[in-house]
């Protein structure tokens, strides 16, 4: 499975995909994009990495275990929901400390979704690869 | 346009159920995928088709400029796609394990081998 | 903060903490148990508040209904959330008696809490699409819990479970799409005002039947129950207990919501159909139970049969019948969970639940037998236990509604249940076992069983106040004006 072409391609594509994923996440506020697609693109990048260099290498490149990623994502999303009541509003209400830059609790929530998607998709992909 | 999409959704349901009735793991999963996509298409069509802008209030306006597309069916479809994706990926993993455990692809063989 | 959101936040937070915490068994078990206690406490607080102040509403994000997602808790929802809390405590407590280490390492505890969150979310939501999302949360968690094991039988059962539930989800989603296309809203209270007094035409009937099939599969009602006995006997006892205790009840609960809010003015034919289905579920379930030779399969079929009882109230639409059904649901959640936990004792002692292999419990383990006696005979409806209370309430309601066939069926099925439970008791506790026990028993497993048995007894002793409460909940369901008022005009805060 590890041909030279795939490995070279993966090496070139990996940073591009990661950048594109983050770009989609940040773009998602008012335009097509968002945490889910962004997360999928990033997960696809690591899936590609595991195709080219094996699952162990992909796990190393990810730095954090998918389990931790999922947990952190859930925590961010839940935290963004709880900031509403902390600021005297309803659960999940949006707070906008810097609206002109698009920074607020929805971005935090989206970041959570981003991490959860990466974590869950990679858990499944890695499990499948390791079983094959 | 509604008619075409309605027929397409119907075709997806039909093929989806047909594939599920084939009693083979792989085809069962393809069937599930077709079924969930048929449902998504149906929600999208039933929500009303419009050639309109996204329902976002422009920066300098006070209210939404008409005509605009209803965001709810799109949000529903998006959520359904996300959930469908996750569940389908999971059933693939599961089918793979069933295949490893039983060495069979035919559902009848899987059952009788117990 | 609004208390309504706590039964959702606490399980999610527990799951997150469990994912971050060390994977050592003891850590995971204690955090999981503490989370369940927190859930139960939040549920009881919510229930007390609602019992005092009436229906509570939370508009998520401050978006007013019908534009945002609304969480609503009336008496029925609050009572069911409390029951879910009790089940959560009992099931997480069983893990102290030991869980398969491989299972525990691959996310058993966090998944359980995700499942509890899904169940509470389904009970508390006031929005149909949100209900779909909670269903999927619940299902994905249950899929993974079911498939964590890799023996052949378990995988096969998991695959059936997944396929049938996915089809049900598709049907549900189809109904949602059509409903939104036809009415432009998915908020239950708003839909209720839309459908009020409207003639049931083809559109409404198709919708009603789609919802009935979708929730009927989830609730394992006749003739859509076949997936349940094919899958519920394979997962470990604790997982089976949660599934049997809570998941099917969510289906029944959704049916109750849909038919009391949306299709209040359904033609009599629909109610005849519902009643027929309830009767068939009861009889087929119990006849099936008599034919089984495995402890957990007997339980599966009994579960189906008694789900028929819980849907009688739905078909008769009188407050008394609704109250009987509600009381029966509460009793059944506790008892069937307990019985699945009892099956865990056999799994530990003898590695099987085949009735032929069981026995001698009464002589060798009198304490366990005495504890198990309570749920077994409560399910059988022996007076004065909780099953008897629920059955009497239902029977009285059917007589008041002059539904004599239903009364007869309730009595016949009661006898069949007694027969089935008597056989179960004889085979698994009374008769001498063919082989000696294979493994020692960790006494800790008796604690949650004792707790649930005590809760069953509590229903017996508090029958009168509980019935009054169930009657109030039933009246709330059949006169949904207060519910609609609270959701649509109750303001964003409460």
PDB file of N, CA and C in Angstrom, chain C residues 51 62 71 163 270 402:
ATOM      1  N   UNK C  51     -43.820  19.445  39.975  1.00  0.00           N
ATOM      2  CA  UNK C  51     -44.990  19.029  40.738  1.00  0.00           C
ATOM      3  C   UNK C  51     -45.599  20.250  41.447  1.00  0.00           C
ATOM      4  N   UNK C  62     -32.357  31.095  23.890  1.00  0.00           N
ATOM      5  CA  UNK C  62     -33.210  32.268  24.004  1.00  0.00           C
ATOM      6  C   UNK C  62     -34.087  32.490  22.776  1.00  0.00           C
ATOM      7  N   UNK C  71     -37.182  22.936  25.200  1.00  0.00           N
ATOM      8  CA  UNK C  71     -37.221  21.791  26.105  1.00  0.00           C
ATOM      9  C   UNK C  71     -38.411  22.004  27.028  1.00  0.00           C
ATOM     10  N   UNK C 163     -29.792  -2.582  11.861  1.00  0.00           N
ATOM     11  CA  UNK C 163     -30.532  -2.441  10.612  1.00  0.00           C
ATOM     12  C   UNK C 163     -31.969  -2.008  10.862  1.00  0.00           C
ATOM     13  N   UNK C 270     -58.579   4.893  13.848  1.00  0.00           N
ATOM     14  CA  UNK C 270     -57.184   4.939  14.294  1.00  0.00           C
ATOM     15  C   UNK C 270     -57.067   4.370  15.706  1.00  0.00           C
ATOM     16  N   UNK C 402     -65.838   0.972  29.093  1.00  0.00           N
ATOM     17  CA  UNK C 402     -66.614  -0.122  28.498  1.00  0.00           C
ATOM     18  C   UNK C 402     -65.840  -0.861  27.415  1.00  0.00           C
TER      19      UNK C 402
END
